[in-house]
């Protein structure tokens, strides 16, 4: 929890010296470019961090980096975005530790299993969670029959009760496409997921009662469900074409494997930041003859020349990566022998 007072020994809330340093850096950047001091007050800074950086930091500095459209805090989840974590890598141990901490228990439990079994448990659990961002306790219990009891207990911890304010006339509206919860926006229902709402027309599947209904926690939504919507979309489309793709093979070496093609999907707002990340490491793509970086169509359509901008900056081992849109990847793979 963050609040605008200094942290004293033993207190759970308040600003640490690291927070103060970050605020001072923002203040210096703003004042030296003739902008209001956006780093002076933590609540104002957190609110601004939910908006694209070009709206509150000096645009000339951001334009040269290609970072203008980056949002640091997801306004829906109120947690750091993937781009924020990427920017923080090497600077802070806080962001780097979040994902590790979140999945440490799962990793420990899978390590006790034979590797092929661990791999299929991992894929099944992650796929279940992405396909069930909202679930009845019964559904989780039924799925748990396929797991060890400790893995099932771990899965249950990925879910939490649904807050009452999410219900509309006592029920939760469910999106027909991603099966996540919807919310009222300007008096109209809208899906809470960006990846879903940018690609699909608004459609309510059903209204579910809140009894025994749970939702994935914010962090799981951020690391698995939101990026998973495009990953599952491509996976399902490949199955529909009669192909046999593998989802998150070898405990997430890549997002999808199909023959000699390793596919990672990424939805960073900034193509420059994405290329920068890949230049640092190409990760599990190194294991594949053909290394594909797939950009969701909704993102490629909203950011000018996305694919060309990423491809133009890749260097070193990342030059072996081919960047393409989801529909181009699907078109090519469906014709692949
Ligand atoms: Zn949806």
mmCIF file of C-alpha atoms and ligand atoms in Angstrom:
data_model
loop_
_atom_site.group_PDB
_atom_site.id
_atom_site.type_symbol
_atom_site.label_atom_id
_atom_site.label_comp_id
_atom_site.label_asym_id
_atom_site.label_seq_id
_atom_site.Cartn_x
_atom_site.Cartn_y
_atom_site.Cartn_z
ATOM 1 C CA UNK A 1 0.000 0.000 0.000
ATOM 2 C CA UNK A 2 1.311 3.419 -0.870
ATOM 3 C CA UNK A 3 0.413 6.600 0.963
ATOM 4 C CA UNK A 4 2.030 9.994 1.009
ATOM 5 C CA UNK A 5 3.906 9.800 4.293
ATOM 6 C CA UNK A 6 7.447 8.669 5.063
ATOM 7 C CA UNK A 7 7.788 5.075 6.132
ATOM 8 C CA UNK A 8 8.758 4.527 9.735
ATOM 9 C CA UNK A 9 10.268 1.317 11.071
ATOM 10 C CA UNK A 10 7.677 -1.425 11.293
ATOM 11 C CA UNK A 11 4.953 0.497 9.424
ATOM 12 C CA UNK A 12 3.210 -1.338 6.579
ATOM 13 C CA UNK A 13 2.426 1.801 4.632
ATOM 14 C CA UNK A 14 4.367 4.860 3.531
ATOM 15 C CA UNK A 15 7.068 5.876 1.079
ATOM 16 C CA UNK A 16 10.474 4.209 1.059
ATOM 17 C CA UNK A 17 13.622 6.117 0.169
ATOM 18 C CA UNK A 18 13.547 4.387 -3.239
ATOM 19 C CA UNK A 19 10.069 5.878 -3.866
ATOM 20 C CA UNK A 20 11.339 9.314 -2.868
ATOM 21 C CA UNK A 21 14.249 9.003 -5.300
ATOM 22 C CA UNK A 22 11.873 8.072 -8.153
ATOM 23 C CA UNK A 23 9.630 11.033 -7.337
ATOM 24 C CA UNK A 24 12.644 13.365 -7.311
ATOM 25 C CA UNK A 25 13.699 12.093 -10.752
ATOM 26 C CA UNK A 26 10.229 12.818 -12.155
ATOM 27 C CA UNK A 27 10.276 16.281 -10.555
ATOM 28 C CA UNK A 28 13.680 17.069 -12.059
ATOM 29 C CA UNK A 29 12.625 15.898 -15.529
ATOM 30 C CA UNK A 30 9.399 17.934 -15.400
ATOM 31 C CA UNK A 31 10.893 21.151 -14.012
ATOM 32 C CA UNK A 32 13.907 21.131 -16.327
ATOM 33 C CA UNK A 33 11.483 20.956 -19.301
ATOM 34 C CA UNK A 34 9.138 23.681 -18.038
ATOM 35 C CA UNK A 35 6.339 21.281 -16.965
ATOM 36 C CA UNK A 36 4.435 21.318 -13.648
ATOM 37 C CA UNK A 37 6.108 19.294 -10.894
ATOM 38 C CA UNK A 38 4.321 15.953 -11.368
ATOM 39 C CA UNK A 39 6.676 14.180 -8.956
ATOM 40 C CA UNK A 40 5.789 16.307 -5.929
ATOM 41 C CA UNK A 41 2.849 14.281 -4.654
ATOM 42 C CA UNK A 42 2.629 10.490 -4.729
ATOM 43 C CA UNK A 43 -1.121 10.160 -5.339
ATOM 44 C CA UNK A 44 -1.018 12.550 -8.268
ATOM 45 C CA UNK A 45 2.016 10.686 -9.645
ATOM 46 C CA UNK A 46 0.261 7.307 -9.330
ATOM 47 C CA UNK A 47 -2.833 8.688 -11.085
ATOM 48 C CA UNK A 48 -0.706 10.084 -13.933
ATOM 49 C CA UNK A 49 1.084 6.741 -14.234
ATOM 50 C CA UNK A 50 -2.230 5.261 -15.438
ATOM 51 C CA UNK A 51 -2.040 7.548 -18.506
ATOM 52 C CA UNK A 52 0.330 7.441 -21.522
ATOM 53 C CA UNK A 53 3.674 8.981 -20.526
ATOM 54 C CA UNK A 54 3.539 11.533 -23.376
ATOM 55 C CA UNK A 55 0.590 13.214 -21.625
ATOM 56 C CA UNK A 56 2.593 14.149 -18.541
ATOM 57 C CA UNK A 57 6.324 13.787 -19.197
ATOM 58 C CA UNK A 58 8.333 15.909 -21.708
ATOM 59 C CA UNK A 59 7.193 14.613 -25.138
ATOM 60 C CA UNK A 60 10.467 15.500 -26.866
ATOM 61 C CA UNK A 61 12.420 13.158 -24.565
ATOM 62 C CA UNK A 62 9.911 10.308 -25.025
ATOM 63 C CA UNK A 63 9.515 10.672 -28.796
ATOM 64 C CA UNK A 64 13.207 10.027 -29.418
ATOM 65 C CA UNK A 65 12.888 6.749 -27.455
ATOM 66 C CA UNK A 66 9.502 5.694 -28.910
ATOM 67 C CA UNK A 67 8.071 5.504 -25.377
ATOM 68 C CA UNK A 68 5.304 8.112 -25.582
ATOM 69 C CA UNK A 69 2.365 5.703 -25.534
ATOM 70 C CA UNK A 70 3.660 3.581 -22.655
ATOM 71 C CA UNK A 71 1.384 3.432 -19.603
ATOM 72 C CA UNK A 72 3.173 2.494 -16.363
ATOM 73 C CA UNK A 73 0.232 1.352 -14.230
ATOM 74 C CA UNK A 74 -2.724 -0.588 -15.618
ATOM 75 C CA UNK A 75 -5.830 1.419 -14.701
ATOM 76 C CA UNK A 76 -7.918 -1.757 -14.493
ATOM 77 C CA UNK A 77 -5.538 -3.901 -12.426
ATOM 78 C CA UNK A 78 -3.779 -1.023 -10.633
ATOM 79 C CA UNK A 79 -0.492 -2.911 -10.971
ATOM 80 C CA UNK A 80 2.644 -2.247 -13.063
ATOM 81 C CA UNK A 81 2.274 -2.968 -16.777
ATOM 82 C CA UNK A 82 4.646 -5.307 -18.642
ATOM 83 C CA UNK A 83 6.257 -2.213 -20.162
ATOM 84 C CA UNK A 84 6.856 -0.689 -16.719
ATOM 85 C CA UNK A 85 8.555 -3.868 -15.562
ATOM 86 C CA UNK A 86 10.693 -3.914 -18.663
ATOM 87 C CA UNK A 87 11.746 -0.293 -18.106
ATOM 88 C CA UNK A 88 12.514 -1.074 -14.451
ATOM 89 C CA UNK A 89 14.631 -4.134 -15.237
ATOM 90 C CA UNK A 90 18.172 -3.546 -14.066
ATOM 91 C CA UNK A 91 17.093 -0.585 -11.916
ATOM 92 C CA UNK A 92 14.970 -2.119 -9.222
ATOM 93 C CA UNK A 93 14.620 -5.510 -7.617
ATOM 94 C CA UNK A 94 10.989 -4.782 -6.750
ATOM 95 C CA UNK A 95 9.424 -5.317 -10.191
ATOM 96 C CA UNK A 96 11.677 -8.225 -11.102
ATOM 97 C CA UNK A 97 10.686 -10.068 -7.953
ATOM 98 C CA UNK A 98 6.915 -9.774 -8.390
ATOM 99 C CA UNK A 99 6.387 -12.419 -11.055
ATOM 100 C CA UNK A 100 8.890 -14.757 -9.401
ATOM 101 C CA UNK A 101 7.187 -14.459 -6.021
ATOM 102 C CA UNK A 102 3.782 -15.000 -7.561
ATOM 103 C CA UNK A 103 4.700 -18.248 -9.283
ATOM 104 C CA UNK A 104 7.397 -19.532 -6.898
ATOM 105 C CA UNK A 105 5.065 -21.977 -5.188
ATOM 106 C CA UNK A 106 3.882 -23.397 -8.534
ATOM 107 C CA UNK A 107 7.489 -23.738 -9.711
ATOM 108 C CA UNK A 108 8.483 -25.528 -6.474
ATOM 109 C CA UNK A 109 5.576 -27.981 -6.777
ATOM 110 C CA UNK A 110 6.259 -28.697 -10.453
ATOM 111 C CA UNK A 111 9.953 -29.286 -9.700
ATOM 112 C CA UNK A 112 8.905 -32.302 -7.634
ATOM 113 C CA UNK A 113 7.214 -33.924 -10.659
ATOM 114 C CA UNK A 114 8.864 -35.820 -13.549
ATOM 115 C CA UNK A 115 9.634 -33.233 -16.254
ATOM 116 C CA UNK A 116 7.093 -34.351 -18.909
ATOM 117 C CA UNK A 117 4.326 -34.477 -16.306
ATOM 118 C CA UNK A 118 5.370 -31.104 -14.875
ATOM 119 C CA UNK A 119 5.217 -29.643 -18.364
ATOM 120 C CA UNK A 120 1.675 -30.877 -19.014
ATOM 121 C CA UNK A 121 0.498 -29.797 -15.534
ATOM 122 C CA UNK A 122 1.895 -26.326 -16.209
ATOM 123 C CA UNK A 123 0.176 -26.017 -19.595
ATOM 124 C CA UNK A 124 -3.134 -27.359 -18.278
ATOM 125 C CA UNK A 125 -3.211 -25.062 -15.249
ATOM 126 C CA UNK A 126 -2.295 -21.950 -17.231
ATOM 127 C CA UNK A 127 -4.783 -22.755 -20.007
ATOM 128 C CA UNK A 128 -7.551 -23.384 -17.465
ATOM 129 C CA UNK A 129 -6.913 -20.049 -15.748
ATOM 130 C CA UNK A 130 -6.896 -18.087 -19.015
ATOM 131 C CA UNK A 131 -10.120 -19.735 -20.143
ATOM 132 C CA UNK A 132 -11.700 -19.182 -16.705
ATOM 133 C CA UNK A 133 -10.918 -15.648 -15.528
ATOM 134 C CA UNK A 134 -14.207 -15.962 -13.649
ATOM 135 C CA UNK A 135 -15.049 -19.427 -12.313
ATOM 136 C CA UNK A 136 -17.460 -21.254 -10.067
ATOM 137 C CA UNK A 137 -15.752 -23.078 -7.192
ATOM 138 C CA UNK A 138 -17.272 -26.279 -8.642
ATOM 139 C CA UNK A 139 -15.444 -25.746 -11.946
ATOM 140 C CA UNK A 140 -12.127 -25.368 -10.119
ATOM 141 C CA UNK A 141 -12.895 -28.440 -8.031
ATOM 142 C CA UNK A 142 -13.721 -30.520 -11.132
ATOM 143 C CA UNK A 143 -10.534 -29.442 -12.870
ATOM 144 C CA UNK A 144 -8.588 -30.189 -9.666
ATOM 145 C CA UNK A 145 -9.342 -33.908 -10.134
ATOM 146 C CA UNK A 146 -6.706 -33.855 -12.918
ATOM 147 C CA UNK A 147 -4.037 -32.383 -10.588
ATOM 148 C CA UNK A 148 -2.145 -33.399 -7.475
ATOM 149 C CA UNK A 149 -3.780 -32.098 -4.301
ATOM 150 C CA UNK A 150 -0.958 -29.604 -3.675
ATOM 151 C CA UNK A 151 -1.171 -28.224 -7.238
ATOM 152 C CA UNK A 152 -4.915 -27.902 -6.841
ATOM 153 C CA UNK A 153 -4.419 -25.956 -3.602
ATOM 154 C CA UNK A 154 -1.944 -23.722 -5.440
ATOM 155 C CA UNK A 155 -4.459 -23.127 -8.265
ATOM 156 C CA UNK A 156 -7.131 -22.094 -5.756
ATOM 157 C CA UNK A 157 -4.803 -19.392 -4.477
ATOM 158 C CA UNK A 158 -4.837 -17.781 -7.930
ATOM 159 C CA UNK A 159 -8.509 -16.916 -7.329
ATOM 160 C CA UNK A 160 -10.236 -14.532 -4.931
ATOM 161 C CA UNK A 161 -13.824 -13.481 -4.118
ATOM 162 C CA UNK A 162 -15.502 -11.080 -6.527
ATOM 163 C CA UNK A 163 -16.105 -7.626 -5.013
ATOM 164 C CA UNK A 164 -19.727 -6.689 -4.636
ATOM 165 C CA UNK A 165 -19.388 -3.536 -6.732
ATOM 166 C CA UNK A 166 -18.671 -5.714 -9.798
ATOM 167 C CA UNK A 167 -22.276 -6.932 -9.813
ATOM 168 C CA UNK A 168 -25.063 -5.281 -11.721
ATOM 169 C CA UNK A 169 -28.493 -5.862 -10.185
ATOM 170 C CA UNK A 170 -26.922 -8.636 -8.085
ATOM 171 C CA UNK A 171 -25.291 -10.544 -10.970
ATOM 172 C CA UNK A 172 -21.980 -10.518 -12.823
ATOM 173 C CA UNK A 173 -22.200 -9.922 -16.603
ATOM 174 C CA UNK A 174 -19.854 -12.308 -18.446
ATOM 175 C CA UNK A 175 -18.165 -11.512 -21.785
ATOM 176 C CA UNK A 176 -19.085 -13.923 -24.592
ATOM 177 C CA UNK A 177 -15.521 -13.899 -25.981
ATOM 178 C CA UNK A 178 -13.050 -14.109 -23.068
ATOM 179 C CA UNK A 179 -15.518 -15.195 -20.352
ATOM 180 C CA UNK A 180 -14.243 -12.430 -18.095
ATOM 181 C CA UNK A 181 -16.402 -10.012 -16.146
ATOM 182 C CA UNK A 182 -17.799 -6.934 -17.856
ATOM 183 C CA UNK A 183 -18.395 -3.496 -16.420
ATOM 184 C CA UNK A 184 -20.517 -0.473 -17.113
ATOM 185 C CA UNK A 185 -18.774 2.202 -19.136
ATOM 186 C CA UNK A 186 -20.771 5.293 -20.095
ATOM 187 C CA UNK A 187 -23.897 3.302 -19.221
ATOM 188 C CA UNK A 188 -22.964 0.511 -21.666
ATOM 189 C CA UNK A 189 -21.534 -2.887 -20.810
ATOM 190 C CA UNK A 190 -17.912 -3.360 -21.901
ATOM 191 C CA UNK A 191 -15.349 -6.135 -21.434
ATOM 192 C CA UNK A 192 -12.679 -5.294 -18.852
ATOM 193 C CA UNK A 193 -9.898 -6.770 -21.012
ATOM 194 C CA UNK A 194 -8.116 -4.512 -23.516
ATOM 195 C CA UNK A 195 -6.997 -7.455 -25.686
ATOM 196 C CA UNK A 196 -10.591 -8.716 -25.874
ATOM 197 C CA UNK A 197 -12.452 -5.436 -26.271
ATOM 198 C CA UNK A 198 -10.054 -4.183 -28.976
ATOM 199 C CA UNK A 199 -10.729 -7.266 -31.148
ATOM 200 C CA UNK A 200 -14.327 -8.242 -30.496
ATOM 201 C CA UNK A 201 -17.753 -6.612 -30.569
ATOM 202 C CA UNK A 202 -19.337 -6.191 -27.147
ATOM 203 C CA UNK A 203 -21.422 -9.256 -26.374
ATOM 204 C CA UNK A 204 -22.803 -10.546 -23.068
ATOM 205 C CA UNK A 205 -22.787 -14.323 -22.759
ATOM 206 C CA UNK A 206 -24.771 -14.522 -19.512
ATOM 207 C CA UNK A 207 -25.313 -13.013 -16.086
ATOM 208 C CA UNK A 208 -23.932 -15.218 -13.307
ATOM 209 C CA UNK A 209 -24.934 -15.075 -9.644
ATOM 210 C CA UNK A 210 -22.131 -14.144 -7.247
ATOM 211 C CA UNK A 211 -22.586 -17.218 -5.053
ATOM 212 C CA UNK A 212 -19.482 -19.456 -5.223
ATOM 213 C CA UNK A 213 -18.129 -17.318 -8.053
ATOM 214 C CA UNK A 214 -14.471 -16.209 -7.922
ATOM 215 C CA UNK A 215 -12.144 -14.175 -10.130
ATOM 216 C CA UNK A 216 -8.428 -14.456 -10.858
ATOM 217 C CA UNK A 217 -6.343 -12.146 -8.691
ATOM 218 C CA UNK A 218 -4.981 -8.921 -10.220
ATOM 219 C CA UNK A 219 -1.467 -10.263 -10.705
ATOM 220 C CA UNK A 220 -2.584 -13.495 -12.363
ATOM 221 C CA UNK A 221 -4.797 -11.452 -14.663
ATOM 222 C CA UNK A 222 -1.857 -9.286 -15.563
ATOM 223 C CA UNK A 223 0.723 -12.048 -16.168
ATOM 224 C CA UNK A 224 -1.448 -14.831 -17.584
ATOM 225 C CA UNK A 225 -4.973 -13.835 -18.551
ATOM 226 C CA UNK A 226 -4.544 -10.532 -20.394
ATOM 227 C CA UNK A 227 -1.640 -11.677 -22.630
ATOM 228 C CA UNK A 228 -3.242 -15.141 -22.790
ATOM 229 C CA UNK A 229 -6.294 -13.865 -24.676
ATOM 230 C CA UNK A 230 -4.287 -13.366 -27.887
ATOM 231 C CA UNK A 231 -2.185 -16.509 -27.275
ATOM 232 C CA UNK A 232 -5.275 -18.694 -26.934
ATOM 233 C CA UNK A 233 -6.885 -16.982 -29.937
ATOM 234 C CA UNK A 234 -3.970 -18.039 -32.172
ATOM 235 C CA UNK A 235 -3.782 -21.496 -30.572
ATOM 236 C CA UNK A 236 -7.502 -22.152 -31.118
ATOM 237 C CA UNK A 237 -7.347 -20.862 -34.694
ATOM 238 C CA UNK A 238 -4.469 -23.274 -35.452
ATOM 239 C CA UNK A 239 -6.430 -26.193 -33.985
ATOM 240 C CA UNK A 240 -9.393 -25.100 -36.111
ATOM 241 C CA UNK A 241 -7.142 -25.380 -39.215
ATOM 242 C CA UNK A 242 -6.329 -28.986 -38.315
ATOM 243 C CA UNK A 243 -2.848 -28.210 -36.934
ATOM 244 C CA UNK A 244 -1.311 -29.618 -33.740
ATOM 245 C CA UNK A 245 0.246 -26.689 -31.872
ATOM 246 C CA UNK A 246 1.540 -26.988 -28.294
ATOM 247 C CA UNK A 247 0.703 -24.302 -25.766
ATOM 248 C CA UNK A 248 3.446 -23.144 -23.345
ATOM 249 C CA UNK A 249 5.662 -26.181 -24.109
ATOM 250 C CA UNK A 250 8.388 -27.190 -21.634
ATOM 251 C CA UNK A 251 6.894 -24.988 -18.926
ATOM 252 C CA UNK A 252 6.666 -21.826 -20.995
ATOM 253 C CA UNK A 253 9.736 -22.057 -23.210
ATOM 254 C CA UNK A 254 7.651 -20.106 -25.746
ATOM 255 C CA UNK A 255 3.935 -19.303 -25.974
ATOM 256 C CA UNK A 256 3.153 -21.688 -28.857
ATOM 257 C CA UNK A 257 5.234 -24.328 -30.592
ATOM 258 C CA UNK A 258 4.230 -25.750 -33.938
ATOM 259 C CA UNK A 259 6.754 -28.013 -35.677
ATOM 260 C CA UNK A 260 10.010 -26.060 -35.993
ATOM 261 C CA UNK A 261 8.343 -22.713 -35.280
ATOM 262 C CA UNK A 262 8.582 -21.148 -31.826
ATOM 263 C CA UNK A 263 6.096 -18.320 -31.314
ATOM 264 C CA UNK A 264 6.062 -15.600 -28.689
ATOM 265 C CA UNK A 265 3.184 -13.133 -28.652
ATOM 266 C CA UNK A 266 3.841 -9.697 -27.243
ATOM 267 C CA UNK A 267 1.565 -6.705 -26.855
ATOM 268 C CA UNK A 268 3.903 -3.913 -25.751
ATOM 269 C CA UNK A 269 2.546 -0.493 -26.683
ATOM 270 C CA UNK A 270 6.015 0.590 -27.790
ATOM 271 C CA UNK A 271 7.712 -1.344 -30.637
ATOM 272 C CA UNK A 272 11.022 0.256 -29.621
ATOM 273 C CA UNK A 273 10.790 -1.080 -26.070
ATOM 274 C CA UNK A 274 9.876 -4.540 -27.368
ATOM 275 C CA UNK A 275 12.914 -4.620 -29.681
ATOM 276 C CA UNK A 276 15.094 -3.412 -26.818
ATOM 277 C CA UNK A 277 13.884 -6.293 -24.673
ATOM 278 C CA UNK A 278 14.583 -8.877 -27.376
ATOM 279 C CA UNK A 279 18.038 -7.438 -28.001
ATOM 280 C CA UNK A 280 18.787 -8.191 -24.342
ATOM 281 C CA UNK A 281 17.571 -11.790 -24.663
ATOM 282 C CA UNK A 282 15.529 -13.803 -27.132
ATOM 283 C CA UNK A 283 14.564 -16.272 -24.384
ATOM 284 C CA UNK A 284 13.085 -19.618 -25.398
ATOM 285 C CA UNK A 285 12.924 -18.679 -29.089
ATOM 286 C CA UNK A 286 16.582 -19.719 -29.209
ATOM 287 C CA UNK A 287 15.439 -23.362 -29.182
ATOM 288 C CA UNK A 288 13.598 -23.094 -32.512
ATOM 289 C CA UNK A 289 14.683 -23.112 -36.129
ATOM 290 C CA UNK A 290 12.057 -20.509 -37.009
ATOM 291 C CA UNK A 291 11.669 -17.791 -34.359
ATOM 292 C CA UNK A 292 8.489 -15.764 -34.663
ATOM 293 C CA UNK A 293 7.427 -12.719 -32.722
ATOM 294 C CA UNK A 294 3.704 -12.274 -33.210
ATOM 295 C CA UNK A 295 1.941 -8.940 -32.668
ATOM 296 C CA UNK A 296 -1.853 -8.958 -32.099
ATOM 297 C CA UNK A 297 -3.689 -7.340 -35.017
ATOM 298 C CA UNK A 298 -5.466 -4.818 -32.799
ATOM 299 C CA UNK A 299 -2.096 -3.457 -31.677
ATOM 300 C CA UNK A 300 -0.457 -3.529 -35.118
ATOM 301 C CA UNK A 301 -3.452 -1.575 -36.441
ATOM 302 C CA UNK A 302 -3.361 1.062 -33.728
ATOM 303 C CA UNK A 303 0.402 1.782 -33.704
ATOM 304 C CA UNK A 304 1.835 3.031 -37.032
ATOM 305 C CA UNK A 305 4.343 0.687 -38.761
ATOM 306 C CA UNK A 306 4.616 -1.532 -35.673
ATOM 307 C CA UNK A 307 6.154 -4.595 -37.348
ATOM 308 C CA UNK A 308 8.629 -2.554 -39.415
ATOM 309 C CA UNK A 309 9.701 -0.539 -36.377
ATOM 310 C CA UNK A 310 10.444 -3.667 -34.309
ATOM 311 C CA UNK A 311 12.251 -5.462 -37.149
ATOM 312 C CA UNK A 312 14.379 -2.385 -37.905
ATOM 313 C CA UNK A 313 15.884 -2.244 -34.399
ATOM 314 C CA UNK A 314 16.570 -5.952 -33.757
ATOM 315 C CA UNK A 315 20.280 -6.721 -33.536
ATOM 316 C CA UNK A 316 22.638 -9.541 -32.572
ATOM 317 C CA UNK A 317 20.924 -12.910 -32.073
ATOM 318 C CA UNK A 318 17.543 -11.127 -32.145
ATOM 319 C CA UNK A 319 18.020 -10.511 -35.888
ATOM 320 C CA UNK A 320 17.051 -14.145 -36.430
ATOM 321 C CA UNK A 321 13.553 -13.271 -35.150
ATOM 322 C CA UNK A 322 10.804 -12.631 -37.642
ATOM 323 C CA UNK A 323 8.148 -10.180 -36.514
ATOM 324 C CA UNK A 324 4.659 -10.532 -38.001
ATOM 325 C CA UNK A 325 1.020 -9.899 -37.151
ATOM 326 C CA UNK A 326 -1.245 -12.593 -35.757
ATOM 327 C CA UNK A 327 -3.336 -12.812 -38.935
ATOM 328 C CA UNK A 328 -0.197 -13.085 -41.121
ATOM 329 C CA UNK A 329 1.194 -15.814 -38.833
ATOM 330 C CA UNK A 330 -2.068 -17.721 -38.982
ATOM 331 C CA UNK A 331 -2.312 -17.367 -42.769
ATOM 332 C CA UNK A 332 1.200 -18.703 -43.234
ATOM 333 C CA UNK A 333 0.932 -21.559 -40.729
ATOM 334 C CA UNK A 334 -2.400 -22.754 -42.073
ATOM 335 C CA UNK A 335 -0.745 -23.219 -45.473
ATOM 336 C CA UNK A 336 2.393 -24.799 -43.949
ATOM 337 C CA UNK A 337 2.819 -28.464 -44.766
HETATM 338 ZN ZN1 LIG B 1 -13.953 -10.174 -23.152
#
